[in-house]
């Protein structure tokens, strides 16, 4: 399957929000990224809508449309939900802008919707099935074909309004190509899956961006759109509202993937009978499609816009041959091998879930239960690290092991200088009883808070500053770290009392040695002086004797 939704690797931040919102869990988490499992995805667009990092991107087809226009006459089938995106604009306003882009013309897909709803009415009249599910929403069709295959017999084998309208356009304009523009991602896949109908598919935001690049504004022509019953198709209940009812049949509206799945479960259990179900993957139907939903548009205003565009009359269209409106609905489900209970239990143990009570089923990993997560691990769609409680307990255990076994004292304060954590080494340094509970107590109870207050005020770190705690008779090398982001002060204390005692002892020994040396030097100086004195007298006498001897020899 071609990638219609892709993940920008650099933007995926391991939040698991897309997995949490994916109704069929068609995402695989590998290498720190959430990747779409193509043969399980139903292209509902929930992951695209909820991703906080914009990591999911819809495939862009504007360049393909430009190429098609350069080589062919291309007409646009415009989804009637355009009134929810391009406010107060008629189909004629849209057509003029589209022609400036190079399209030959444009019309509403509502004409194709008329052809389709007439087929639904015939199916009901002929009682072809006890349950008939509308086939307009490609995401619903794919959901059934891939995940709820037992419901395939109930899915109407009628082409969608998009395909029916494309067929009509190509009949009216021989040799032309058709572009569909709407709010849906799955229509890109549908167009390529059923070849020969739609040649390129764009979303409303692709069109808006393209118009912006060409500096084309959608101007009001003053011509109102032609009203019709099937222009109600984009809103929830719109298909049924456009139909002529059969009083012997029940008509149900089901929108939103969760509700669709519940309804399919009901059908599978045989709880529904004699009813037509209008089923849409998006809550509110097409006016709340993924592209519109991502824009956070006003859904109430969208409903009103659709209602204003809807009339009481049907189109006058010659119905195509019934055979040309029929589509083959193939089984696309992938057979899944369910892991055994012993394998699941083994994974649960690795996740720290050794009892039922430990299976929190918090959903932080994206899966509804811990067992679902374990199964995802076994099938290669998840890994152990996706369990937040598991990681939290592991991190806390790792942190506690380090803090409680380090020889350094550690104290953590909040910005109010209240103790948040104190380890055993710190209690030992401060001569505190082991079982003393100081959590939430002001640090002034055990230490002078001035340096810690200054650390906050000056936003400075202090490393290995030696201090003497007189009340504890301890010397410590203290490091003070203020973490502005987490609003905490971390105090690390290394007990250097023994080192300081040894140092002081050496200093005292040095002083004593200096004193002794001074006394010895002083004594030696006295001896030297005495010797010098004696030597001085002897030298003088010798000098006198030698002088006399010299004089005597000279005389001789």
Coordinates of C-alpha atoms in Angstrom, one line a residue:
X1 CA 0.0 0.0 0.0
X2 CA 1.3 3.4 -0.9
X3 CA 2.0 5.6 2.1
X4 CA -0.8 8.2 2.4
X5 CA 0.3 9.1 5.9
X6 CA 4.0 9.3 6.8
X7 CA 5.8 9.9 10.1
X8 CA 8.5 12.6 10.3
X9 CA 11.1 10.8 12.4
X10 CA 12.7 13.8 13.9
X11 CA 9.4 15.0 15.3
X12 CA 8.1 11.8 17.0
X13 CA 8.6 12.3 20.8
X14 CA 7.5 8.9 22.3
X15 CA 4.3 10.3 23.7
X16 CA 2.2 7.4 22.4
X17 CA -0.8 9.7 21.8
X18 CA -1.3 8.3 18.3
X19 CA -1.3 4.7 19.5
X20 CA -3.7 5.7 22.3
X21 CA -6.2 7.2 19.8
X22 CA -5.8 4.7 17.0
X23 CA -9.0 2.7 17.0
X24 CA -7.4 -0.4 15.5
X25 CA -3.9 0.0 17.0
X26 CA -2.3 -0.1 13.6
X27 CA 0.9 1.5 14.8
X28 CA 4.2 -0.1 15.4
X29 CA 6.7 1.5 17.8
X30 CA 10.3 0.9 16.9
X31 CA 13.5 2.8 17.2
X32 CA 11.8 5.5 19.2
X33 CA 9.2 6.2 16.4
X34 CA 5.6 5.3 15.9
X35 CA 5.2 3.8 12.4
X36 CA 1.9 3.0 10.6
X37 CA 1.3 -0.7 9.9
X38 CA 0.0 -0.3 6.4
X39 CA -2.1 -3.4 6.0
X40 CA -3.9 -2.7 9.3
X41 CA -4.4 1.0 9.0
X42 CA -7.9 2.3 8.0
X43 CA -6.7 5.8 7.3
X44 CA -9.2 7.4 9.7
X45 CA -6.6 10.1 10.3
X46 CA -6.9 10.1 14.1
X47 CA -3.1 9.9 14.5
X48 CA -2.7 12.8 12.1
X49 CA -5.3 14.9 14.2
X50 CA -3.9 14.2 17.7
X51 CA -0.2 14.3 17.1
X52 CA 1.1 17.2 19.2
X53 CA 4.4 17.4 17.2
X54 CA 2.9 17.4 13.8
X55 CA 4.9 14.2 13.1
X56 CA 2.2 12.7 10.8
X57 CA 2.0 14.2 7.3
X58 CA -0.6 13.5 4.6
X59 CA 0.9 12.7 1.2
X60 CA 0.9 15.8 -0.9
X61 CA -0.4 15.5 -4.5
X62 CA -0.5 19.1 -5.8
X63 CA 2.4 18.4 -8.1
X64 CA 0.6 15.4 -9.5
X65 CA -2.4 17.6 -10.1
X66 CA -0.3 20.2 -11.9
X67 CA 1.2 17.6 -14.1
X68 CA -2.3 16.2 -14.9
X69 CA -3.6 19.6 -15.8
X70 CA -0.6 20.3 -18.1
X71 CA -1.5 17.2 -20.2
X72 CA -5.3 16.8 -19.9
X73 CA -8.6 18.5 -19.4
X74 CA -9.2 18.0 -15.7
X75 CA -12.6 18.6 -13.9
X76 CA -13.1 18.8 -10.2
X77 CA -15.5 16.8 -8.1
X78 CA -15.7 19.0 -5.0
X79 CA -17.0 17.4 -1.8
X80 CA -20.0 19.3 -0.5
X81 CA -18.3 19.7 2.9
X82 CA -16.3 22.5 1.3
X83 CA -18.8 24.9 2.8
X84 CA -17.3 24.0 6.2
X85 CA -13.8 25.0 5.1
X86 CA -14.4 27.8 2.6
X87 CA -17.0 29.8 4.4
X88 CA -19.8 31.6 2.5
X89 CA -18.5 30.4 -0.8
X90 CA -20.7 28.8 -3.4
X91 CA -19.7 26.1 -5.9
X92 CA -19.6 28.8 -8.5
X93 CA -17.1 30.9 -6.5
X94 CA -15.0 27.8 -6.0
X95 CA -15.2 26.9 -9.7
X96 CA -13.9 30.3 -10.8
X97 CA -10.9 30.0 -8.5
X98 CA -10.2 26.4 -9.6
X99 CA -10.3 27.5 -13.2
X100 CA -7.5 30.0 -12.4
X101 CA -5.4 27.0 -11.3
X102 CA -6.0 25.4 -14.7
X103 CA -9.0 23.1 -14.1
X104 CA -11.6 23.1 -16.8
X105 CA -14.6 23.2 -14.4
X106 CA -16.0 22.0 -11.0
X107 CA -19.1 20.5 -9.6
X108 CA -20.3 19.1 -6.3
X109 CA -19.9 15.4 -5.4
X110 CA -23.5 15.7 -4.1
X111 CA -24.6 14.6 -7.6
X112 CA -22.7 11.3 -7.2
X113 CA -24.3 11.1 -3.7
X114 CA -27.8 11.3 -5.4
X115 CA -26.9 8.3 -7.6
X116 CA -25.6 6.3 -4.6
X117 CA -28.6 7.0 -2.3
X118 CA -31.0 5.8 -5.0
X119 CA -29.1 2.5 -5.0
X120 CA -29.5 2.3 -1.2
X121 CA -33.2 2.8 -1.5
X122 CA -33.4 0.0 -4.1
X123 CA -31.4 -2.4 -1.8
X124 CA -33.8 -1.6 1.1
X125 CA -36.9 -2.0 -1.1
X126 CA -35.6 -5.4 -2.4
X127 CA -34.6 -6.5 1.2
X128 CA -31.3 -7.8 0.0
X129 CA -29.9 -8.1 3.5
X130 CA -31.2 -8.0 7.1
X131 CA -28.6 -5.2 7.7
X132 CA -27.3 -2.8 5.1
X133 CA -24.2 -0.6 5.9
X134 CA -23.6 2.5 3.8
X135 CA -20.4 2.3 1.8
X136 CA -19.7 6.1 1.3
X137 CA -17.0 6.2 4.0
X138 CA -13.8 4.5 2.7
X139 CA -12.4 4.2 6.2
X140 CA -15.5 2.3 7.4
X141 CA -15.2 0.1 4.3
X142 CA -11.6 -0.6 5.1
X143 CA -12.4 -1.2 8.8
X144 CA -14.8 -3.9 7.8
X145 CA -12.6 -5.4 5.1
X146 CA -9.5 -5.6 7.4
X147 CA -10.8 -6.0 10.9
X148 CA -14.5 -7.0 10.9
X149 CA -14.6 -9.3 7.9
X150 CA -17.8 -11.1 9.2
X151 CA -19.7 -7.9 8.4
X152 CA -18.6 -7.8 4.7
X153 CA -21.9 -9.4 3.5
X154 CA -23.8 -6.4 5.1
X155 CA -21.6 -3.7 3.5
X156 CA -23.5 -2.2 0.5
X157 CA -21.7 -3.2 -2.7
X158 CA -22.2 0.3 -4.2
X159 CA -19.4 2.7 -5.2
X160 CA -19.0 5.8 -3.2
X161 CA -20.4 9.3 -4.2
X162 CA -16.8 10.3 -5.2
X163 CA -16.5 7.4 -7.7
X164 CA -20.1 7.8 -8.9
X165 CA -19.6 11.5 -9.6
X166 CA -16.2 10.9 -11.3
X167 CA -18.0 8.4 -13.5
X168 CA -20.7 10.9 -14.4
X169 CA -18.1 13.6 -15.2
X170 CA -16.2 11.3 -17.5
X171 CA -19.4 10.5 -19.3
X172 CA -20.2 14.2 -19.8
X173 CA -16.6 15.1 -20.8
X174 CA -15.1 12.4 -22.9
X175 CA -11.4 11.8 -22.4
X176 CA -11.2 14.1 -19.4
X177 CA -9.5 13.4 -16.1
X178 CA -11.1 13.9 -12.7
X179 CA -9.7 15.5 -9.5
X180 CA -11.5 15.0 -6.2
X181 CA -11.0 17.6 -3.4
X182 CA -12.3 16.9 0.1
X183 CA -11.6 16.6 3.8
X184 CA -10.5 13.0 3.8
X185 CA -7.2 11.1 3.8
X186 CA -8.7 7.7 2.9
X187 CA -10.1 9.1 -0.4
X188 CA -6.5 9.1 -1.7
X189 CA -6.4 5.4 -1.2
X190 CA -9.9 4.8 -2.6
X191 CA -9.1 6.7 -5.8
X192 CA -6.0 4.4 -6.4
X193 CA -7.8 1.3 -5.3
X194 CA -10.6 1.7 -7.8
X195 CA -8.8 2.7 -10.9
X196 CA -10.5 4.5 -13.8
X197 CA -12.6 6.9 -11.7
X198 CA -10.6 9.6 -9.9
X199 CA -7.1 10.5 -11.3
X200 CA -5.9 12.6 -8.4
X201 CA -7.1 13.5 -4.9
X202 CA -6.4 16.6 -2.9
X203 CA -7.4 17.7 0.6
X204 CA -8.9 21.1 1.3
X205 CA -5.7 22.3 2.9
X206 CA -3.7 21.2 -0.1
X207 CA -6.1 23.3 -2.3
X208 CA -5.9 26.2 0.1
X209 CA -2.1 26.1 0.1
X210 CA -2.0 25.8 -3.7
X211 CA -4.3 28.9 -4.1
X212 CA -2.0 30.8 -1.7
X213 CA 1.1 29.9 -3.7
X214 CA -0.5 31.2 -6.8
X215 CA -1.9 34.3 -5.0
X216 CA -5.5 33.4 -6.1
X217 CA -8.3 34.5 -3.8
X218 CA -11.7 32.9 -3.9
X219 CA -14.0 35.8 -4.7
X220 CA -17.7 35.8 -4.2
X221 CA -19.6 35.9 -7.5
X222 CA -23.0 36.5 -5.9
X223 CA -24.3 33.3 -7.5
X224 CA -25.8 30.9 -4.9
X225 CA -25.3 27.1 -5.1
X226 CA -28.1 25.0 -6.4
X227 CA -29.7 23.3 -3.3
X228 CA -30.4 19.6 -3.2
X229 CA -31.2 16.8 -0.7
X230 CA -27.9 15.0 -1.1
X231 CA -25.9 18.1 -0.1
X232 CA -26.7 16.9 3.4
X233 CA -24.3 14.0 3.0
X234 CA -21.4 15.6 4.8
X235 CA -23.1 15.9 8.2
X236 CA -24.0 13.1 10.5
X237 CA -27.4 11.7 9.5
X238 CA -27.2 13.4 6.1
X239 CA -27.4 10.2 4.0
X240 CA -30.6 9.0 5.8
X241 CA -32.2 12.5 5.6
X242 CA -31.7 12.5 1.8
X243 CA -33.4 9.1 1.4
X244 CA -37.1 8.2 0.8
X245 CA -37.8 6.0 3.9
X246 CA -39.2 2.5 4.0
X247 CA -41.6 2.3 6.9
X248 CA -40.7 -1.4 7.4
X249 CA -37.0 -0.6 7.9
X250 CA -35.1 0.9 10.8
X251 CA -32.6 3.7 10.0
X252 CA -29.6 4.2 12.3
X253 CA -26.8 6.8 12.3
X254 CA -23.5 5.7 13.7
X255 CA -20.5 8.1 13.6
X256 CA -17.0 8.0 15.1
X257 CA -14.7 4.9 15.0
X258 CA -15.5 3.8 18.5
X259 CA -19.2 3.7 17.8
X260 CA -18.7 2.0 14.4
X261 CA -16.7 -0.7 16.1
X262 CA -19.4 -1.2 18.8
X263 CA -22.1 -1.4 16.1
X264 CA -20.0 -4.0 14.1
X265 CA -19.7 -6.0 17.3
X266 CA -23.5 -5.8 17.7
X267 CA -24.0 -7.0 14.1
X268 CA -21.5 -9.8 14.7
X269 CA -23.6 -11.0 17.7
X270 CA -26.8 -10.9 15.6
X271 CA -28.3 -8.1 17.7
X272 CA -29.4 -5.9 14.7
X273 CA -32.0 -6.8 12.1
X274 CA -33.9 -5.2 9.4
X275 CA -32.0 -1.9 9.5
X276 CA -30.0 0.5 7.3
X277 CA -26.9 1.9 9.1
X278 CA -25.3 5.2 7.9
X279 CA -21.8 4.6 9.2
X280 CA -19.1 7.3 9.2
X281 CA -15.6 7.0 10.7
X282 CA -15.6 10.7 11.8
X283 CA -17.8 12.1 14.6
X284 CA -20.1 14.4 12.8
X285 CA -19.3 12.7 9.5
X286 CA -17.3 14.5 6.7
X287 CA -17.7 18.0 8.2
X288 CA -15.4 16.8 10.9
X289 CA -13.0 14.9 8.7
X290 CA -9.3 14.7 9.7
X291 CA -8.3 17.8 7.7
X292 CA -11.2 19.8 9.1
X293 CA -10.8 18.5 12.6
X294 CA -7.1 19.3 12.6
X295 CA -8.0 22.9 11.8
X296 CA -10.2 23.0 15.0
X297 CA -13.1 24.5 13.0
X298 CA -16.5 25.3 14.3
X299 CA -18.5 22.1 13.9
X300 CA -21.8 23.8 14.7
X301 CA -21.2 26.4 12.1
X302 CA -20.3 23.6 9.7
X303 CA -23.6 21.9 10.3
X304 CA -25.5 25.2 9.7
X305 CA -23.5 25.8 6.5
X306 CA -24.4 22.4 5.2
X307 CA -28.0 22.8 6.2
X308 CA -28.2 26.2 4.3
X309 CA -26.8 24.4 1.3
X310 CA -29.4 21.6 1.5
X311 CA -32.7 21.8 -0.3
X312 CA -35.9 19.6 -0.5
X313 CA -35.4 18.6 -4.1
X314 CA -33.4 15.8 -5.7
X315 CA -31.2 16.2 -8.8
X316 CA -32.5 15.2 -12.1
X317 CA -29.9 12.8 -13.3
X318 CA -30.2 9.8 -15.6
X319 CA -29.3 6.8 -13.5
X320 CA -26.3 4.9 -14.8
X321 CA -26.4 1.2 -15.4
X322 CA -26.7 -0.7 -12.1
X323 CA -23.8 -2.9 -12.9
X324 CA -21.5 0.1 -13.4
X325 CA -22.3 1.2 -9.8
X326 CA -21.5 -2.1 -8.2
X327 CA -18.1 -2.7 -6.6
X328 CA -16.4 -5.8 -5.5
X329 CA -15.8 -5.9 -1.7
X330 CA -12.8 -8.1 -1.1
X331 CA -11.5 -9.6 2.1
X332 CA -8.4 -7.7 3.1
X333 CA -7.9 -9.0 6.7
X334 CA -4.6 -10.2 7.7
X335 CA -4.7 -13.4 9.8
X336 CA -3.3 -12.6 13.2
X337 CA -1.6 -15.2 15.3
X338 CA -2.6 -14.7 18.9
X339 CA 0.2 -15.3 21.5
X340 CA -0.4 -17.9 24.1
X341 CA -1.2 -17.0 27.8
X342 CA 2.2 -18.3 29.0
X343 CA 4.0 -15.9 26.6
X344 CA 1.8 -13.0 27.7
X345 CA 2.5 -13.8 31.4
X346 CA 6.2 -13.8 30.7
X347 CA 6.1 -10.4 29.1
X348 CA 3.9 -9.1 32.0
X349 CA 6.6 -10.3 34.5
X350 CA 9.2 -8.4 32.5
X351 CA 7.0 -5.3 32.8
X352 CA 6.9 -5.8 36.6
X353 CA 3.3 -7.1 36.5
X354 CA 3.6 -10.3 38.6
X355 CA 0.0 -10.1 39.9
X356 CA -3.4 -8.9 38.7
X357 CA -3.2 -6.0 41.1
X358 CA -0.1 -4.7 39.4
X359 CA -1.9 -4.6 36.0
X360 CA -2.9 -1.0 36.3
X361 CA -4.4 -0.7 32.8
X362 CA -3.6 3.0 32.8
X363 CA -3.4 3.3 29.0
X364 CA -0.3 5.5 29.1
X365 CA 1.4 3.2 26.6
X366 CA -1.5 3.6 24.2
X367 CA -3.1 0.3 24.8
X368 CA -6.3 -0.2 26.8
X369 CA -4.9 -3.0 29.1
X370 CA -1.5 -4.3 30.2
X371 CA -2.4 -7.6 28.5
X372 CA -3.0 -5.8 25.2
X373 CA 0.3 -4.1 25.6
X374 CA 2.0 -7.5 26.3
X375 CA 0.4 -8.9 23.1
X376 CA 1.7 -5.9 21.2
X377 CA 5.2 -6.6 22.5
X378 CA 5.0 -10.2 21.4
X379 CA 3.8 -9.3 17.9
X380 CA 6.6 -6.7 17.5
X381 CA 4.4 -3.6 17.7
X382 CA 5.6 -2.4 21.1
X383 CA 8.5 -2.7 23.5
X384 CA 8.7 -2.9 27.3
X385 CA 9.9 0.7 27.7
X386 CA 6.5 2.0 26.6
X387 CA 5.0 1.2 30.1
X388 CA 5.1 4.5 32.1
X389 CA 4.6 2.9 35.6
X390 CA 7.2 0.3 34.7
X391 CA 9.7 3.0 33.7
X392 CA 8.8 5.2 36.7
X393 CA 9.3 2.4 39.2
X394 CA 12.5 1.4 37.4
X395 CA 13.8 4.9 37.4
X396 CA 12.8 5.4 41.1
X397 CA 14.4 2.2 42.1
X398 CA 17.6 3.0 40.1
X399 CA 17.6 6.5 41.6
X400 CA 16.9 5.3 45.1
X401 CA 19.7 2.7 44.8
X402 CA 22.2 5.3 43.8
X403 CA 21.1 7.9 46.4
X404 CA 20.9 5.4 49.2
X405 CA 24.2 3.8 48.5
X406 CA 26.4 6.8 47.7
X407 CA 28.8 7.7 50.5
X408 CA 27.9 11.4 49.9
X409 CA 25.1 13.0 51.8
X410 CA 22.3 14.3 49.5
X411 CA 19.5 16.6 50.5
X412 CA 16.8 17.9 48.1
X413 CA 14.9 21.1 48.9
X414 CA 12.1 22.9 47.1
X415 CA 12.1 26.7 46.6
X416 CA 10.5 27.2 49.9
X417 CA 13.6 25.5 51.4
X418 CA 11.6 22.5 52.6
X419 CA 13.2 19.1 52.6
X420 CA 12.0 16.8 49.8
X421 CA 14.5 14.1 50.2
X422 CA 17.4 13.2 52.5
X423 CA 19.5 10.1 52.2
X424 CA 21.1 7.9 54.9
X425 CA 24.5 9.3 54.3
X426 CA 23.3 12.9 55.0
X427 CA 21.6 11.7 58.2
X428 CA 24.8 10.1 59.3
X429 CA 26.8 13.2 58.6
X430 CA 24.4 15.4 60.5
X431 CA 24.1 12.8 63.4
X432 CA 20.4 12.3 62.8
X433 CA 18.6 9.2 63.8
X434 CA 18.0 6.8 60.9
X435 CA 14.2 6.8 61.2
X436 CA 13.9 10.6 61.4
X437 CA 11.2 11.8 59.0
X438 CA 12.1 15.2 57.7
X439 CA 9.9 15.3 54.5
X440 CA 8.3 18.7 54.2
X441 CA 10.3 20.2 57.1
X442 CA 12.1 23.5 56.8
X443 CA 15.8 22.9 56.3
X444 CA 16.5 25.5 59.1
X445 CA 15.7 22.6 61.5
X446 CA 19.0 21.0 60.7
X447 CA 21.1 23.5 58.7
X448 CA 21.7 27.2 58.3
X449 CA 19.5 28.1 55.2
X450 CA 21.4 31.3 54.2
X451 CA 23.6 29.7 51.5
X452 CA 20.6 27.9 50.0
X453 CA 18.5 31.0 49.8
X454 CA 21.4 32.8 48.2
X455 CA 21.7 30.0 45.6
X456 CA 18.1 30.7 44.5
X457 CA 18.5 34.5 44.6
X458 CA 21.7 34.6 42.7
X459 CA 20.9 31.5 40.5
X460 CA 24.4 30.3 41.0
X461 CA 26.0 26.9 41.6
X462 CA 28.6 26.3 44.3
X463 CA 31.0 23.4 44.1
X464 CA 33.0 21.8 46.9
X465 CA 32.9 24.7 49.3
X466 CA 34.4 23.5 52.7
X467 CA 32.2 24.3 55.7
X468 CA 32.3 23.5 59.4
X469 CA 29.0 22.5 61.0
X470 CA 29.7 23.5 64.6
X471 CA 26.5 21.9 65.9
X472 CA 27.5 18.5 64.4
X473 CA 31.3 19.0 64.8
X474 CA 31.7 18.0 61.2
X475 CA 33.6 19.4 58.2
X476 CA 32.0 18.9 54.8
X477 CA 32.8 19.8 51.2
X478 CA 29.3 21.1 50.1
X479 CA 28.0 21.5 46.6
X480 CA 24.8 23.5 46.1
X481 CA 23.0 23.2 42.7
X482 CA 19.8 25.2 42.0
X483 CA 17.8 23.6 39.2
X484 CA 15.6 26.4 37.9
X485 CA 13.6 24.2 35.6
X486 CA 12.5 21.8 38.3
X487 CA 12.4 24.3 41.1
X488 CA 14.7 22.4 43.4
X489 CA 18.0 22.8 45.3
X490 CA 20.3 19.8 45.4
X491 CA 22.8 19.7 48.3
X492 CA 25.7 17.2 48.1
X493 CA 27.8 16.9 51.1
X494 CA 31.1 15.0 51.4
X495 CA 32.2 14.3 55.0
X496 CA 35.8 15.5 55.2
X497 CA 36.0 15.5 59.0
X498 CA 38.7 12.8 59.2
X499 CA 40.6 14.5 56.4
X500 CA 40.4 17.8 58.3
X501 CA 41.6 16.1 61.5
X502 CA 44.6 14.7 59.8
X503 CA 45.2 18.0 58.1
X504 CA 45.0 19.8 61.5
X505 CA 47.2 17.2 63.1
X506 CA 49.8 17.7 60.4
X507 CA 49.6 21.5 60.9
X508 CA 50.1 21.1 64.7
X509 CA 53.0 18.7 64.1
X510 CA 54.5 21.3 61.7
X511 CA 54.1 24.0 64.3
X512 CA 55.7 21.9 66.9
X513 CA 58.6 21.0 64.6
X514 CA 59.0 24.7 63.8
X515 CA 59.1 25.6 67.5
X516 CA 61.7 22.9 68.2
X517 CA 63.7 24.0 65.1
X518 CA 63.6 27.6 66.3
X519 CA 64.9 26.5 69.8
X520 CA 67.6 24.4 68.2
X521 CA 68.6 27.2 65.9
X522 CA 68.6 29.7 68.7
X523 CA 70.8 27.4 70.8
X524 CA 73.1 26.7 67.9
X525 CA 73.4 30.4 67.3
X526 CA 74.6 30.9 70.9
X527 CA 77.1 28.1 70.5
X528 CA 78.3 29.6 67.2
X529 CA 78.6 33.0 68.8
X530 CA 80.6 31.5 71.7
X531 CA 82.8 29.5 69.3
X532 CA 83.2 32.6 67.1
X533 CA 84.3 34.6 70.2
X534 CA 86.9 32.0 71.2
X535 CA 88.0 31.7 67.6
X536 CA 88.3 35.4 67.4
X537 CA 90.7 35.6 70.4
X538 CA 92.8 32.7 69.2
X539 CA 93.2 34.2 65.7
X540 CA 94.3 37.5 67.1
X541 CA 96.9 35.9 69.3
X542 CA 98.1 33.8 66.3
X543 CA 98.2 36.9 64.1
X544 CA 100.4 38.8 66.7
X545 CA 102.8 35.8 67.0
X546 CA 103.1 35.4 63.2
X547 CA 103.7 39.1 62.7
X548 CA 106.5 39.1 65.3
X549 CA 108.0 36.0 63.6
X550 CA 107.9 37.8 60.2
X551 CA 109.5 40.9 61.6
X552 CA 112.2 38.8 63.2
X553 CA 113.0 37.0 59.9
X554 CA 113.1 40.3 58.1
X555 CA 115.6 41.7 60.6
X556 CA 117.7 38.6 60.2

